[in-house]
């Protein structure tokens, strides 16, 4: 990758019930995440068993994954903000090391 400089960042993936999506996106706005991606209708198996991806009445009935890339110092405020949600509802957060070529976008 000649000519590109990579900068370390953190990728955060949050999987929650669809009706909790606004809580998560509002939190990301509050911590000044510059953007996020929402993947709807997510399927998988976890602590609560298998969750089939399908819309019953609307998209709040299924799981969503919200992904963002942020500097490391924003991970702790995101985790702290999610704590009340995770205390009352099912959900999970994953944090991974990533590298970006255009740091100014994040």
XYZ file of N, CA and C in Angstrom:
318
model
N 0.824 -1.178 0.000
C 0.000 0.000 0.000
C 0.875 1.251 0.000
N 1.701 1.362 -1.003
C 2.587 2.514 -1.117
C 1.771 3.794 -1.211
N 2.207 4.804 -0.477
C 1.554 6.090 -0.540
C 0.431 6.286 0.464
N -0.027 5.245 1.122
C -1.086 5.379 2.121
C -0.517 5.226 3.516
N -0.996 6.053 4.415
C -0.637 5.932 5.822
C -1.879 5.469 6.563
N -1.730 4.454 7.372
C -2.864 3.933 8.133
C -2.802 4.438 9.566
N -3.971 4.756 10.104
C -4.096 5.308 11.447
C -4.984 4.391 12.285
N -4.532 4.050 13.512
C -5.328 3.141 14.349
C -6.611 3.801 14.845
N -7.707 3.038 14.802
C -9.007 3.474 15.290
C -9.687 2.254 15.919
N -10.899 2.444 16.382
C -11.688 1.359 16.956
C -12.999 1.230 16.181
N -13.330 0.010 15.805
C -14.631 -0.272 15.201
C -15.543 -0.796 16.301
N -16.719 -0.211 16.416
C -17.689 -0.604 17.419
C -18.905 -1.163 16.696
N -19.307 -2.372 17.064
C -20.510 -3.003 16.512
C -21.462 -3.240 17.672
N -22.676 -2.770 17.501
C -23.682 -2.883 18.546
C -24.895 -3.587 17.936
N -25.319 -4.681 18.565
C -26.491 -5.412 18.093
C -27.570 -5.293 19.164
N -28.723 -4.743 18.752
C -29.839 -4.523 19.669
C -31.154 -4.820 18.953
N -32.213 -4.877 19.720
C -33.544 -4.986 19.135
C -33.840 -3.704 18.374
N -34.574 -3.832 17.274
C -34.826 -2.695 16.405
C -35.441 -1.497 17.092
N -36.288 -1.726 18.092
C -36.902 -0.580 18.753
C -35.925 0.180 19.642
N -34.720 -0.370 19.868
C -33.677 0.333 20.618
C -32.696 1.075 19.710
N -32.899 0.990 18.406
C -32.011 1.670 17.461
C -31.906 3.164 17.735
N -33.009 3.902 17.966
C -32.874 5.341 18.227
C -32.029 5.662 19.458
N -32.105 4.817 20.485
C -31.290 5.026 21.673
C -29.810 5.001 21.307
N -29.430 3.999 20.508
C -28.032 3.835 20.123
C -27.574 4.962 19.196
N -28.369 5.287 18.195
C -27.959 6.337 17.259
C -27.910 7.696 17.952
N -28.813 7.965 18.881
C -28.746 9.216 19.655
C -27.468 9.267 20.475
N -27.097 8.136 21.076
C -25.851 8.069 21.848
C -24.648 8.364 20.960
N -24.606 7.753 19.777
C -23.483 7.995 18.871
C -23.412 9.458 18.455
N -24.559 10.094 18.282
C -24.577 11.529 17.972
C -24.027 12.330 19.152
N -24.388 11.960 20.376
C -23.940 12.685 21.575
C -22.437 12.596 21.782
N -21.831 11.456 21.414
C -20.373 11.318 21.578
C -19.620 11.826 20.352
N -20.371 12.401 19.408
C -19.785 12.971 18.185
C -19.090 11.947 17.298
N -19.682 10.752 17.197
C -19.220 9.811 16.173
C -19.560 10.458 14.836
N -18.651 10.441 13.901
C -18.880 11.157 12.643
C -19.828 10.427 11.709
N -20.115 9.177 11.990
C -21.039 8.425 11.151
C -21.233 7.031 11.684
N -22.186 6.346 11.100
C -22.450 4.956 11.475
C -23.204 4.288 10.343
N -23.178 2.968 10.368
C -23.896 2.149 9.392
C -24.870 1.275 10.151
N -26.090 1.169 9.639
C -27.106 0.332 10.271
C -27.445 -0.818 9.324
N -27.301 -2.030 9.824
C -27.694 -3.223 9.089
C -28.927 -3.784 9.779
N -30.024 -3.843 9.078
C -31.270 -4.310 9.660
C -31.528 -5.773 9.397
N -32.517 -6.285 10.121
C -32.985 -7.635 9.887
C -31.882 -8.681 10.107
N -31.175 -8.572 11.226
C -30.031 -9.428 11.536
C -30.504 -10.722 12.191
N -29.916 -11.842 11.804
C -30.192 -13.152 12.406
C -28.979 -13.629 13.172
N -29.206 -14.521 14.123
C -28.086 -15.124 14.820
C -28.516 -15.871 16.054
N -27.565 -16.540 16.660
C -27.805 -17.296 17.873
C -26.931 -16.737 18.971
N -27.527 -16.543 20.127
C -26.783 -16.025 21.264
C -27.340 -16.567 22.560
N -27.131 -15.805 23.605
C -27.535 -16.196 24.953
C -29.032 -16.503 25.044
N -29.832 -15.765 24.297
C -31.282 -15.955 24.329
C -31.771 -16.928 23.246
N -30.857 -17.693 22.643
C -31.245 -18.651 21.617
C -31.155 -18.052 20.220
N -31.770 -18.729 19.262
C -31.714 -18.293 17.874
C -32.744 -17.197 17.627
N -32.324 -16.165 16.919
C -33.229 -15.071 16.558
C -33.308 -15.012 15.047
N -34.477 -15.319 14.528
C -34.718 -15.313 13.082
C -34.940 -13.885 12.609
N -34.290 -13.522 11.527
C -34.475 -12.195 10.947
C -35.721 -12.190 10.082
N -36.710 -11.441 10.508
C -37.916 -11.258 9.703
C -38.718 -10.116 10.291
N -39.403 -9.445 9.422
C -40.292 -8.375 9.869
C -41.652 -8.983 10.165
N -42.132 -8.800 11.361
C -43.485 -9.260 11.666
C -44.482 -8.151 11.327
N -44.277 -6.982 11.898
C -45.167 -5.860 11.626
C -44.386 -4.648 11.117
N -43.162 -4.486 11.622
C -42.303 -3.389 11.184
C -40.862 -3.719 11.553
N -39.933 -2.846 11.193
C -38.512 -3.157 11.416
C -38.090 -3.088 12.873
N -38.933 -2.601 13.782
C -38.563 -2.591 15.191
C -38.693 -3.975 15.820
N -39.288 -4.922 15.097
C -39.480 -6.273 15.610
C -38.244 -7.158 15.409
N -37.237 -6.684 14.667
C -36.066 -7.506 14.382
C -34.823 -6.888 15.018
N -33.719 -7.621 14.931
C -32.444 -7.113 15.436
C -31.786 -6.214 14.398
N -31.005 -5.245 14.884
C -30.205 -4.392 14.011
C -28.771 -4.383 14.525
N -27.833 -4.196 13.589
C -26.434 -3.997 13.956
C -26.057 -2.586 13.524
N -25.514 -1.837 14.455
C -25.070 -0.475 14.189
C -23.557 -0.475 14.341
N -22.875 -0.044 13.286
C -21.406 -0.053 13.270
C -20.898 1.369 13.130
N -19.819 1.667 13.841
C -19.160 2.952 13.720
C -17.663 2.755 13.908
N -16.887 3.701 13.414
C -15.441 3.714 13.631
C -15.115 5.029 14.320
N -14.434 4.925 15.466
C -14.166 6.098 16.291
C -12.744 6.041 16.842
N -12.214 7.196 17.271
C -10.952 7.177 18.008
C -11.139 6.437 19.340
N -10.074 5.897 19.854
C -10.147 5.079 21.066
C -10.809 5.798 22.236
N -10.609 7.094 22.369
C -11.160 7.813 23.525
C -12.686 7.893 23.515
N -13.337 7.572 22.412
C -14.800 7.592 22.363
C -15.425 6.249 22.722
N -14.618 5.204 22.845
C -15.157 3.875 23.153
C -15.760 3.838 24.555
N -15.071 4.374 25.543
C -15.561 4.342 26.924
C -16.873 5.116 27.082
N -17.009 6.320 26.514
C -18.311 6.992 26.609
C -19.443 6.218 25.924
N -19.142 5.527 24.838
C -20.166 4.705 24.189
C -20.573 3.564 25.110
N -19.597 2.886 25.682
C -19.887 1.778 26.599
C -20.685 2.264 27.803
N -20.300 3.394 28.376
C -21.013 3.948 29.529
C -22.449 4.308 29.148
N -22.630 4.841 27.964
C -23.971 5.204 27.519
C -24.857 4.001 27.245
N -24.248 2.890 26.832
C -25.014 1.673 26.551
C -25.382 0.890 27.809
N -24.676 1.133 28.894
C -24.895 0.372 30.131
C -26.368 0.365 30.551
N -27.062 1.508 30.606
C -28.477 1.468 31.006
C -29.340 0.632 30.057
N -29.042 0.680 28.771
C -29.793 -0.116 27.798
C -29.562 -1.602 28.034
N -28.287 -1.984 28.190
C -27.959 -3.395 28.379
C -28.413 -3.919 29.737
N -28.609 -3.027 30.715
C -29.135 -3.460 32.005
C -30.599 -3.873 31.906
N -31.329 -3.333 30.916
C -32.767 -3.592 30.793
C -33.140 -4.446 29.587
N -32.285 -4.481 28.569
C -32.635 -5.153 27.316
C -31.469 -6.028 26.849
N -31.778 -6.985 25.979
C -30.714 -7.788 25.401
C -29.975 -6.954 24.372
N -28.726 -7.281 24.180
C -27.888 -6.581 23.217
C -26.435 -6.907 23.488
N -25.601 -6.553 22.552
C -24.178 -6.844 22.693
C -23.374 -5.782 21.960
N -22.150 -5.562 22.417
C -21.242 -4.602 21.785
C -19.900 -5.288 21.574
N -19.343 -5.117 20.386
C -18.020 -5.646 20.059
C -17.123 -4.473 19.683
N -15.873 -4.517 20.113
C -14.904 -3.478 19.767
C -13.688 -4.161 19.162
N -13.277 -3.672 17.987
C -12.125 -4.236 17.279
C -11.154 -3.143 16.893
N -9.895 -3.510 16.804
C -8.882 -2.602 16.280
C -8.991 -2.571 14.766
N -8.996 -1.378 14.192
C -8.992 -1.208 12.750
C -8.003 -0.103 12.413
N -7.712 0.031 11.137
C -6.845 1.114 10.665
C -7.545 1.796 9.501
N -7.473 3.125 9.480
C -8.124 3.897 8.423
C -7.067 4.714 7.690
N -7.315 4.959 6.417
C -6.351 5.719 5.626
C -6.610 7.222 5.667
N -7.834 7.623 5.980
C -8.163 9.045 6.008
C -8.705 9.421 7.401
N -7.789 9.622 8.322
C -8.136 9.888 9.723
C -9.066 11.092 9.859
N -8.917 12.079 8.994
C -9.732 13.294 9.105
C -11.221 13.032 8.915
N -11.578 11.888 8.362
C -12.994 11.533 8.171
C -13.639 11.007 9.443
N -12.829 10.764 10.478
C -13.328 10.158 11.703
C -13.104 11.069 12.878
